Coordinates of C-alpha atoms and ligand atoms in Angstrom, one line a residue:
X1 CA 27.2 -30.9 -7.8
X2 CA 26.0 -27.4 -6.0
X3 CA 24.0 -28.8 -2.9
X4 CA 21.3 -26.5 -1.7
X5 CA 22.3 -24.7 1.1
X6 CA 20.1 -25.6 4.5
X7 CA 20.1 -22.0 6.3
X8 CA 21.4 -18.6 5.2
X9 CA 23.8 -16.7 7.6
X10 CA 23.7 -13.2 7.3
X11 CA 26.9 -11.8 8.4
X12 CA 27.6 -8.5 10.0
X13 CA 24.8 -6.3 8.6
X14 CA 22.8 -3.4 10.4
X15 CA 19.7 -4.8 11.8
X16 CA 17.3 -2.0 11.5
X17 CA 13.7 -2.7 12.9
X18 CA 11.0 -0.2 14.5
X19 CA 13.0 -0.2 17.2
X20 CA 16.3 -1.6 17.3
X21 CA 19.7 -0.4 15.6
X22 CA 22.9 -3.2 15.6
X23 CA 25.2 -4.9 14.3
X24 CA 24.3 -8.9 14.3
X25 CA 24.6 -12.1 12.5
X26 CA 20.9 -13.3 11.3
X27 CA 20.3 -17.1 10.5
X28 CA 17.7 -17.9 8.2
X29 CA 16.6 -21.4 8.8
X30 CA 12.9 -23.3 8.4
X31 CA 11.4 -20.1 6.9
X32 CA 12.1 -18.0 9.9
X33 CA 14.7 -15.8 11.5
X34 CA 16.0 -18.7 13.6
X35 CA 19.2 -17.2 16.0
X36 CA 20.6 -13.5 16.3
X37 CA 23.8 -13.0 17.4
X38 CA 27.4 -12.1 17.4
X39 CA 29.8 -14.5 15.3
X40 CA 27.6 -17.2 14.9
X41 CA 29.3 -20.2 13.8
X42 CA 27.9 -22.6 10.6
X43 CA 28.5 -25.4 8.9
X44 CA 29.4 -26.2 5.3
X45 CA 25.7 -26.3 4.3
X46 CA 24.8 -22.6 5.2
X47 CA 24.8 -20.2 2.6
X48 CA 26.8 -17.2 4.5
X49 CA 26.1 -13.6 2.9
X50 CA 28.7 -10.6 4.4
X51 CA 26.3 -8.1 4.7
X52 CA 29.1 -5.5 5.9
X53 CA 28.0 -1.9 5.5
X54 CA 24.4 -2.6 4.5
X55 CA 21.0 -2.5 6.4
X56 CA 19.3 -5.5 7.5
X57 CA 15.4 -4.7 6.9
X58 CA 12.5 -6.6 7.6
X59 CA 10.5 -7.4 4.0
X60 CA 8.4 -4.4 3.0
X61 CA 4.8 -4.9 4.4
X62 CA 2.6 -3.1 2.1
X63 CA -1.3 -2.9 2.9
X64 CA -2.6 -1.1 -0.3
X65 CA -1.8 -2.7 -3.8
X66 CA -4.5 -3.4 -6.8
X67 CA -3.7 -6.1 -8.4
X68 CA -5.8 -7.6 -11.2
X69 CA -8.6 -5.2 -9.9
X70 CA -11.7 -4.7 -11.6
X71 CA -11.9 -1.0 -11.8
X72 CA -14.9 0.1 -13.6
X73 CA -14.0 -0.9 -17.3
X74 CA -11.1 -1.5 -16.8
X75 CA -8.5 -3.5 -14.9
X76 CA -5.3 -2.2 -13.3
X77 CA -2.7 -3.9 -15.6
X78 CA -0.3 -5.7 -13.1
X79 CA -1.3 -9.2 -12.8
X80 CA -0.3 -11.1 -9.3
X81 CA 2.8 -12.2 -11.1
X82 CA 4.0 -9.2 -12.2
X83 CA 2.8 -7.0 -9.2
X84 CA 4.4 -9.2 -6.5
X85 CA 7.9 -9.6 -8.7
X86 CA 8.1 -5.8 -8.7
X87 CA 7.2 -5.5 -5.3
X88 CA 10.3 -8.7 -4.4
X89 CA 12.2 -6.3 -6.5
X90 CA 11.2 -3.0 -4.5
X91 CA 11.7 -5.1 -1.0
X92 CA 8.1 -5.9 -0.1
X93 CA 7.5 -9.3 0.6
X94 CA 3.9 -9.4 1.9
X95 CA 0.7 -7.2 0.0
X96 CA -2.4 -6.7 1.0
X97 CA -5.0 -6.2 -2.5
X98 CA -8.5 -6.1 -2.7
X99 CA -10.9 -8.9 -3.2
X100 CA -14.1 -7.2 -4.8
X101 CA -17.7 -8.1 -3.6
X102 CA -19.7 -8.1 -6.6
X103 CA -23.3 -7.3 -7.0
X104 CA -23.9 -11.0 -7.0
X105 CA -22.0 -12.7 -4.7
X106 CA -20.5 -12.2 -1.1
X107 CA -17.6 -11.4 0.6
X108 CA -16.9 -15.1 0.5
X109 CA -17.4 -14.9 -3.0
X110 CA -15.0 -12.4 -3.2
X111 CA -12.2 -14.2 -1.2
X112 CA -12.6 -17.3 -3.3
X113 CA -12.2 -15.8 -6.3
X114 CA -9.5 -13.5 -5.6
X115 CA -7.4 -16.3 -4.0
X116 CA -8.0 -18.6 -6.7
X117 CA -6.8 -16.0 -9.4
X118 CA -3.5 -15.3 -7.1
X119 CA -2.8 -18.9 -5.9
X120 CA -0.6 -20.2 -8.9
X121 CA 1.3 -16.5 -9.4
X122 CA 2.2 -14.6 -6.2
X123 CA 5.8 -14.5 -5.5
X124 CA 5.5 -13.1 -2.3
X125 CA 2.9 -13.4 0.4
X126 CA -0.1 -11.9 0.3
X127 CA -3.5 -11.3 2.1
X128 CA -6.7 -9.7 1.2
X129 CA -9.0 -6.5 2.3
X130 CA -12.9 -6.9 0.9
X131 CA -14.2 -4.2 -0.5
X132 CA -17.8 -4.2 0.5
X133 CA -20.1 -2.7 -1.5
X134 CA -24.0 -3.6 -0.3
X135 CA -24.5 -4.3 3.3
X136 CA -27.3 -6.7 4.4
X137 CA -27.9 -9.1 7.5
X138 CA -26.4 -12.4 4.7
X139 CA -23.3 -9.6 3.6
X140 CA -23.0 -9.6 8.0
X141 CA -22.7 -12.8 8.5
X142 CA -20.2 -13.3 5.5
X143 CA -17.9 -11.1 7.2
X144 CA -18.1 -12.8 10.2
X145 CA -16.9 -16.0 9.0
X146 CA -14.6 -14.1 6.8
X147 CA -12.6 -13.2 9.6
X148 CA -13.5 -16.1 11.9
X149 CA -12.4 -19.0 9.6
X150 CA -10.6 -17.2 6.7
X151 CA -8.1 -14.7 8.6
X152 CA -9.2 -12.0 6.4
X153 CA -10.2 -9.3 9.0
X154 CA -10.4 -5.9 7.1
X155 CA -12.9 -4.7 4.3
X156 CA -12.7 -1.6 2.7
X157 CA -15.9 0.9 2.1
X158 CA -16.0 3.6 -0.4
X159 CA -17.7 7.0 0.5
X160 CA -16.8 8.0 -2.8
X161 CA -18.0 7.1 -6.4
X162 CA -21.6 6.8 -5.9
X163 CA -23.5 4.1 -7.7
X164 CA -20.4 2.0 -8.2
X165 CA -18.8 1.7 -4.7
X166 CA -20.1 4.1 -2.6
X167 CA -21.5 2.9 0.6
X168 CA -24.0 5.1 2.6
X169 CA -23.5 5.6 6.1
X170 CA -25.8 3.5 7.6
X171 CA -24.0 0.9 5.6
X172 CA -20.5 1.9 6.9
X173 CA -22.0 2.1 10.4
X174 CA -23.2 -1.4 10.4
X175 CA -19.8 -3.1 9.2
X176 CA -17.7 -0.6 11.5
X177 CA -20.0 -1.8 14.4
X178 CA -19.6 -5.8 13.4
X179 CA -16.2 -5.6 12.5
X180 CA -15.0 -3.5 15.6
X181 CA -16.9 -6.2 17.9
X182 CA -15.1 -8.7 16.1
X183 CA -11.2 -7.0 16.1
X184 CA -11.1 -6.2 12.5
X185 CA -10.4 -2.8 11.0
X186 CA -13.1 -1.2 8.4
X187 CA -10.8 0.9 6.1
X188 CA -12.4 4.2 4.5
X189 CA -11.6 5.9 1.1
X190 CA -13.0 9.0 2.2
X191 CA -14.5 11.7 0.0
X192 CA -17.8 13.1 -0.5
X193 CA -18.7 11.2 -3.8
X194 CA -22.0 12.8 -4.2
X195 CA -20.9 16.4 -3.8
X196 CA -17.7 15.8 -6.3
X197 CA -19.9 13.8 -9.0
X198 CA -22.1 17.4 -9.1
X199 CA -18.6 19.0 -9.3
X200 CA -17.8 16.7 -12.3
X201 CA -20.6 17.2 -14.8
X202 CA -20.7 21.1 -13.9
X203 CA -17.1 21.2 -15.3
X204 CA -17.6 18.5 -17.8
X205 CA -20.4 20.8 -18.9
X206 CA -18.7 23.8 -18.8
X207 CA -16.2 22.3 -21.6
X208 CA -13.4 21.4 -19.0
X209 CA -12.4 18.0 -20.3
X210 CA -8.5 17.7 -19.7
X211 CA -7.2 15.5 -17.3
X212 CA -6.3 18.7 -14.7
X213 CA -10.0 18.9 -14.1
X214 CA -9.9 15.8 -12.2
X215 CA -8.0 17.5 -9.4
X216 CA -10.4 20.5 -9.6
X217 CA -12.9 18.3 -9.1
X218 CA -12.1 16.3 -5.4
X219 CA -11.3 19.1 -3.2
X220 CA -9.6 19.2 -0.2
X221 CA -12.6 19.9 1.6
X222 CA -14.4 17.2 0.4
X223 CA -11.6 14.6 1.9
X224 CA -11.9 16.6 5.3
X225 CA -15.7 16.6 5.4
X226 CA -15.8 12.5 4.6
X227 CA -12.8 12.2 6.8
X228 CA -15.0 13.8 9.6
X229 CA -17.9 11.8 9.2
X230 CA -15.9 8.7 9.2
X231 CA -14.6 9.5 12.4
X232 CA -18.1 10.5 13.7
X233 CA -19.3 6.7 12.9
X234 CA -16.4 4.9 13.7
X235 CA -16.8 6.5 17.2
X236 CA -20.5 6.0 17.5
X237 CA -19.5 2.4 16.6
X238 CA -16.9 2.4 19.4
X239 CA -14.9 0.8 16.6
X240 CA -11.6 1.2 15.5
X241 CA -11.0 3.4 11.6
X242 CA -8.1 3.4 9.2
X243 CA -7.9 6.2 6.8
X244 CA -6.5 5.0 3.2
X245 CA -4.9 7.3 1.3
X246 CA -4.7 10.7 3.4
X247 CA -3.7 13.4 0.8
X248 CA -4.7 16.7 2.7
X249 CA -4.6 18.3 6.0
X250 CA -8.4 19.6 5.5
X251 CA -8.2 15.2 6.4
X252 CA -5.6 15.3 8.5
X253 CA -6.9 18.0 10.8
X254 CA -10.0 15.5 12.1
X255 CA -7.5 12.9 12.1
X256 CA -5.1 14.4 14.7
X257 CA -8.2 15.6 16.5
X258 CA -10.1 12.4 16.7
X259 CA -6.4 10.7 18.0
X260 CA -6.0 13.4 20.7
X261 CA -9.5 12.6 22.0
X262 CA -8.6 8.8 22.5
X263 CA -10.8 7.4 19.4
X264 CA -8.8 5.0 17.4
X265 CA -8.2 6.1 14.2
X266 CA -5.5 5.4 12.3
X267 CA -4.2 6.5 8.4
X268 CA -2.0 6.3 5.8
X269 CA -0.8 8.2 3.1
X270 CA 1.2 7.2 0.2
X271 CA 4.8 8.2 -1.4
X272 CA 3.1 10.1 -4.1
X273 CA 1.6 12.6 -1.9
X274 CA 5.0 13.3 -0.1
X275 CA 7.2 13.3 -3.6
X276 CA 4.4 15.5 -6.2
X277 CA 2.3 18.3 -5.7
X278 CA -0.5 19.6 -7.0
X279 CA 1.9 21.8 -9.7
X280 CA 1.7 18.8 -11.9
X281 CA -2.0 19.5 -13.2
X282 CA -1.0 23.6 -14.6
X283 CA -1.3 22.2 -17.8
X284 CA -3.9 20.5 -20.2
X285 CA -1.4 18.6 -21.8
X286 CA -2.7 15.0 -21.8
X287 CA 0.4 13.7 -19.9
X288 CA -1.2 14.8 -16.9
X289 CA -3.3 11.8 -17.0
X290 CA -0.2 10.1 -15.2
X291 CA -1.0 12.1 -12.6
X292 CA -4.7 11.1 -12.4
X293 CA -5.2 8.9 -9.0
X294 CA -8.0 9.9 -6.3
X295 CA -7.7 12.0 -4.3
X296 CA -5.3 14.0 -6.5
X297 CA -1.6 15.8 -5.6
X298 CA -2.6 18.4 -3.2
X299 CA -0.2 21.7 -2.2
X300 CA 3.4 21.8 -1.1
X301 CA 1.5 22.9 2.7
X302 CA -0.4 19.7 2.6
X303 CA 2.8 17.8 2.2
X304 CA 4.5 19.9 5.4
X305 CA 1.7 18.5 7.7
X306 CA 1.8 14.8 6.3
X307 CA 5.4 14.8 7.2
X308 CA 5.1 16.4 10.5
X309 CA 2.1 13.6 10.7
X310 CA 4.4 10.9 10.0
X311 CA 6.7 12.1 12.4
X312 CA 4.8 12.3 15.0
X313 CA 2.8 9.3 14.8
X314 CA -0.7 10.9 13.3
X315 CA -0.3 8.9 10.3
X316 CA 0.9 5.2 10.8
X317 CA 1.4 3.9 7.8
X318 CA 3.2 4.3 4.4
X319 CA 1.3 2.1 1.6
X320 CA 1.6 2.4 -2.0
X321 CA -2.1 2.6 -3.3
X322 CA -0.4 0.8 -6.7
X323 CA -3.0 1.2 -9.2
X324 CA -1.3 0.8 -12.6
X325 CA -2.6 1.8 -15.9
X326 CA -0.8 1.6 -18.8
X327 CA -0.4 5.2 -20.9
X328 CA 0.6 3.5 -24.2
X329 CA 1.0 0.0 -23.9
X330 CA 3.0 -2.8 -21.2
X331 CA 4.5 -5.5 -22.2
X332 CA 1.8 -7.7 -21.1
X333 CA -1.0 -6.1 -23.7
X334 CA -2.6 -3.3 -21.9
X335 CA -3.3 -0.4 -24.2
X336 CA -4.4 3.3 -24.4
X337 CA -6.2 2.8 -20.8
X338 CA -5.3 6.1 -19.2
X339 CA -6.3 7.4 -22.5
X340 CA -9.7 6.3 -22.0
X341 CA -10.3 9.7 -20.6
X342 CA -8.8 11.5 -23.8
X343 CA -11.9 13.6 -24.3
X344 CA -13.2 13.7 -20.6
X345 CA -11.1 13.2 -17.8
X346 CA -13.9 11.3 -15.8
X347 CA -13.1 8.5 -17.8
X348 CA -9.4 8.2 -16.5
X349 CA -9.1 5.4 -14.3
X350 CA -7.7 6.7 -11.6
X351 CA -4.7 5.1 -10.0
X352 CA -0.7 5.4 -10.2
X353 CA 2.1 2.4 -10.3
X354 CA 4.5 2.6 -7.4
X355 CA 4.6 -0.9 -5.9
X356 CA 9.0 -1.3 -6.7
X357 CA 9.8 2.3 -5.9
X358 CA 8.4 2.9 -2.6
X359 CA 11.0 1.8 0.1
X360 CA 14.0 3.2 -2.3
X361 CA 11.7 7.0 -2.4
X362 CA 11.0 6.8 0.7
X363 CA 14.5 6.3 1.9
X364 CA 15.7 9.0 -0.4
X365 CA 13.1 11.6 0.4
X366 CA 12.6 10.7 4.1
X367 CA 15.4 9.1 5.7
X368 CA 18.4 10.7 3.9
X369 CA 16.7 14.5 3.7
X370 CA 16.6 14.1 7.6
X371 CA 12.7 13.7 7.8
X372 CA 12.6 10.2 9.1
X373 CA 15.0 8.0 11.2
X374 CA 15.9 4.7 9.9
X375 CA 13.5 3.1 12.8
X376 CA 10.8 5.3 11.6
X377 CA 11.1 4.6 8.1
X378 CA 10.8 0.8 9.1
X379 CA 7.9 1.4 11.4
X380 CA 5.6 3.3 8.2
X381 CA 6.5 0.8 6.2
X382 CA 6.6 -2.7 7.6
X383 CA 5.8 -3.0 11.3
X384 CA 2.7 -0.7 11.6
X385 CA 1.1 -2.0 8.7
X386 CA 1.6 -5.3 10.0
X387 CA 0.2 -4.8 13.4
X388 CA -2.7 -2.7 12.3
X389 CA -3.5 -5.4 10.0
X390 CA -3.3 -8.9 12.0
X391 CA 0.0 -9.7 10.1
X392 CA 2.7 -8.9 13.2
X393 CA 5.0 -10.5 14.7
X394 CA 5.1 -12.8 11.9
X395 CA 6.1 -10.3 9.0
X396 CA 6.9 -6.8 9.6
X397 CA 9.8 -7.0 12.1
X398 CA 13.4 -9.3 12.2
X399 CA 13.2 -11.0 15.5
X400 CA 13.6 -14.7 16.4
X401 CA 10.8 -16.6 15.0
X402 CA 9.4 -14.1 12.9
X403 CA 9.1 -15.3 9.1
X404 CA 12.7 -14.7 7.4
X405 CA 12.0 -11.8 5.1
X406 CA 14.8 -9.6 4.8
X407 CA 16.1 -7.4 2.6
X408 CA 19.7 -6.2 2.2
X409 CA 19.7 -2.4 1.4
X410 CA 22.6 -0.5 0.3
X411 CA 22.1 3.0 1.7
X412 CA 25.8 4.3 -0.2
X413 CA 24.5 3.1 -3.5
X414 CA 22.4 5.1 -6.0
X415 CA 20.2 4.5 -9.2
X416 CA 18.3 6.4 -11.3
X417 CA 14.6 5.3 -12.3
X418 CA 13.6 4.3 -15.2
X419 CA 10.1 2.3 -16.4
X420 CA 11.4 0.1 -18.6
X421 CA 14.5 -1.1 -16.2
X422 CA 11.1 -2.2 -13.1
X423 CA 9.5 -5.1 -13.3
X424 CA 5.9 -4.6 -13.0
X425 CA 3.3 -4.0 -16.3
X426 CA 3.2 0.1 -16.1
X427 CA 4.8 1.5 -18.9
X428 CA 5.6 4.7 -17.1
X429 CA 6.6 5.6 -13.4
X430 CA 6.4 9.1 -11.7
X431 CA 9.6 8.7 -11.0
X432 CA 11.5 8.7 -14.4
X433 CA 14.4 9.6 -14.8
X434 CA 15.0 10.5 -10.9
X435 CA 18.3 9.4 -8.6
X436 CA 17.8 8.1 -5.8
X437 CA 19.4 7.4 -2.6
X438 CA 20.0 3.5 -1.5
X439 CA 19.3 0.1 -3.4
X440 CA 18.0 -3.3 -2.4
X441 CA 20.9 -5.5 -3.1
X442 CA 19.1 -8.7 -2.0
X443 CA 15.8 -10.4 -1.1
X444 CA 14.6 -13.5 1.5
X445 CA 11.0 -14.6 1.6
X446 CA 10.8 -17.1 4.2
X447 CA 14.5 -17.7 4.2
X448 CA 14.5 -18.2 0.3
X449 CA 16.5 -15.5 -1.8
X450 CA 14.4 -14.5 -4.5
X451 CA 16.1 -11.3 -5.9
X452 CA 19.9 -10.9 -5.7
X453 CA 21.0 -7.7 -7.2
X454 CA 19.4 -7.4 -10.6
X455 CA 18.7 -11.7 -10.9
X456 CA 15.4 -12.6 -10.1
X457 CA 15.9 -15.5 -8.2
X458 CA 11.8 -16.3 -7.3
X459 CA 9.1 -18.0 -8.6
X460 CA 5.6 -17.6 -9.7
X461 CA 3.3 -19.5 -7.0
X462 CA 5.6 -19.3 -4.4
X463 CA 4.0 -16.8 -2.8
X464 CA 1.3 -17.9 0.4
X465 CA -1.7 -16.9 1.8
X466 CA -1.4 -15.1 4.7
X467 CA -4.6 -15.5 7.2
X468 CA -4.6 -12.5 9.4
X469 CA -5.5 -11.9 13.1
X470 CA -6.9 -9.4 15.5
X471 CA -6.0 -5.6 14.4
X472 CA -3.0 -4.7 17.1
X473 CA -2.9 -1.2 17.2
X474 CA -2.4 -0.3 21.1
Ligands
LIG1 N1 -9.1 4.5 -4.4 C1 -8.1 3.6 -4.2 O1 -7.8 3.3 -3.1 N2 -7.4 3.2 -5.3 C2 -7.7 3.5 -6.6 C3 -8.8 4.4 -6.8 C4 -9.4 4.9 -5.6 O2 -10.3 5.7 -5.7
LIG2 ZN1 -9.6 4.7 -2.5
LIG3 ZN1 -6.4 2.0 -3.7

């Protein structure tokens, strides 16, 4: 009879974190990394793994997914089972989605419902931003215990998509100044929704109904102007800001500025802004509607200054805004929703999958073209996002007594990306058909393996709530 092994010893691998670089023996035991060192000695009943000639990562951390997210009509079509399996298999072992404050009921409403839709099917860990919509003194005082008794400290705010989401300033003011006080982090999707709904119907009347019209329609300018204003409040509110999804350097530009004059504002952007550019949308081919996610591909310049931004520390973070929606049809039943838009390209719900691929493109694109160094490429993608999100020194890092999620990463091997071979719902990546550079050979969540090679080795539910502290940015 196989006995269980007590303890995983990970021999002779490449520890790679934000800031370290060695070669170490890592023991897995209770859940966490439990002893680093050099020829550690084990009994029978530990698992020992040679990890020669492969990097020792801490699990992926990433802080932007949608997950069984109302969007509009529709919802994104990765459920918590088959988002978090894709993300085990990309090497992320902790998300952060969105819990969605209805017109009805309150951020605590939000959480509940969220949490009770994830409980029985995350196979990694997970926490939750709210995405506040109406701000009122009840709405305040949700938040508050939100992140006093529920560890959920961030909450999302739309300056876009008026009528829906969109938030007006005073609004945004309010929570930045609560949630500051409190030391939570208000995140902004910042684009002048008024000014680009105008944009839409003019072009919409005009006859323009193909999907390239969406990226005509959400200018640059209108991600630096919001991008300003945010900055503007959050300073007012002597509060720190986090910019999701940072796509230009019209956005960029206040960014860097705002940093440079001590106000804490922090970013991210996401692999599709570094790997596509706005060349995609010459054409009104209806294809292009894989393309569709807000704010849209922007020019081969933009992507020169959010490289030199992640280099140089004016963007922190490297999330996947993973917002699937099927073309034709997933295996799971979602149909024709991209095609929604067909005959106006308003309609499109706007999001891309990416959730699997991000640490392997990343890798590819950044680390092995020379743009990133290994500790860098760490730092975007696990530690920062864990620290500027309450989740660090728990996840995000490999150090004694942090939780044991590691991944195994093959930086020699190679593999070419293909939809149907990932593991989410999206029946089409960006990627398709592209080579890449490195492979995540295996997977721990707290110590457990849960993908070895291509077995998945996990299990729906075994996933846990993550309550999250004080925003640790300094
Ligand atoms: N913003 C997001 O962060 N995700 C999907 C759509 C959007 O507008
Ligand atoms: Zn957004
Ligand atoms: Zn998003």
């Amino acid at each position: 009879m196989t006995q269980t092994p007590s303890a995983t010893l990970i021999r002779n691998g490449r520890v790679i974190t934000a800031t370290d670089d060695y070669v170490a023996d890592v023991l897995l035991k209770d859940g966490i990394v439990h002893t680093i060192g050099h020829r550690l000695e084990v009994g029978p009943d530990v698992a020992v793994v040679d990890a020669s000639g492969l990097y020792v990562l801490p699990g992926g951390v990433d802080t932007h997914v949608h997950l069984e997210n109302v969007i509009g009509p529709t919802i994104t079509c990765d459920t918590f089972a088959s988002g978090t399996r894709a993300a085990a298999f990309g090497g992320t072992t902790t998300v952060v989605d969105f819990a969605l404050q209805t017109e009805t009921d309150s951020p605590l409403g939000a959480i509940a419902r969220a949490q009770a839709s994830a409980e029985a099917q995350v196979a990694v860990d997970y926490s939750l931003h709210v995405i506040v919509t109406r701000v009122d003194d009840q709405v305040l005082k949700d938040v508050q215990l939100a992140m006093r008794h529920e560890g959920v400290t961030s909450f999302k705010m739309f300056m876009a998509y008026p009528g829906v989401m969109m938030a007006d300033d005073a609004a945004i003011f309010r929570m930045l100044r609560q949630v500051g006080a409190d030391g939570g982090m208000v995140a902004l999707h910042a684009e002048n929704g008024t000014v680009i709904d105008l944009l839409i119907k003019e072009a919409l009347e005009a006859g323009h109904t193909s999907p390239r019209y969406h990226a005509m329609t959400r200018p640059a300018i209108m991600e630096g102007e919001a991008t300003h204003r945010g900055i503007r409040l959050a300073e007012l509110a002597q509060a720190p800001i986090y910019f999701v999804h940072v796509s230009s350097n019209e956005a960029l530009k206040h960014i860097v500025a705002a940093r440079a004059e001590g106000i804490p504002v922090f970013a991210e952007t996401c692999p599709h802004y570094l790997l596509f550019d706005d060349s995609v949308y010459n054409s009104d081919s209806l294809e292009i509607a894989k393309y569709v996610m807000t704010p849209p591909l922007r020019s081969t310049e933009d992507q020169k200054h959010l490289w030199r931004a992640l280099r140089y520390d004016d963007l922190q973070v490297i999330a996947t805004d993973h917002c699937p929606f099927c073309m034709k049809e997933g295996h799971l039943g979602y149909r024709l929703q991209k095609m929604r838009g067909k005959d106006d390209f308003s309609l499109i719900p706007n999001g891309a999958p990416g959730i699997e691929t991000r640490l392997v493109s990343l890798f590819d694109i950044g680390v092995m073209q020379g743009r990133l160094s290994l500790n860098r490429f760490v730092e975007l993608t696990a530690t920062t996002p864990a620290k500027l999100f309450g989740l660090f020194p728990k996840k995000g890092t490999i150090a004694v007594g942090s939780d044991a999620d590691v991944v195994l990463f093959d930086p020699a091997a190679t593999q070419t990306v293909h939809a149907k071979a990932l593991h989410g719902n999206c029946d089409y990546t960006l990627l398709e058909g592209r080579t890449l550079r490195g492979r995540v050979e295996k997977v721990f969540l707290r110590g457990q393996l849960i993908v070895d090679g291509p077995a998945w080795l996990g299990r729906e539910g075994m996933g846990r709530f993550v309550p999250r502290g004080e925003v640790r940015a300094f």
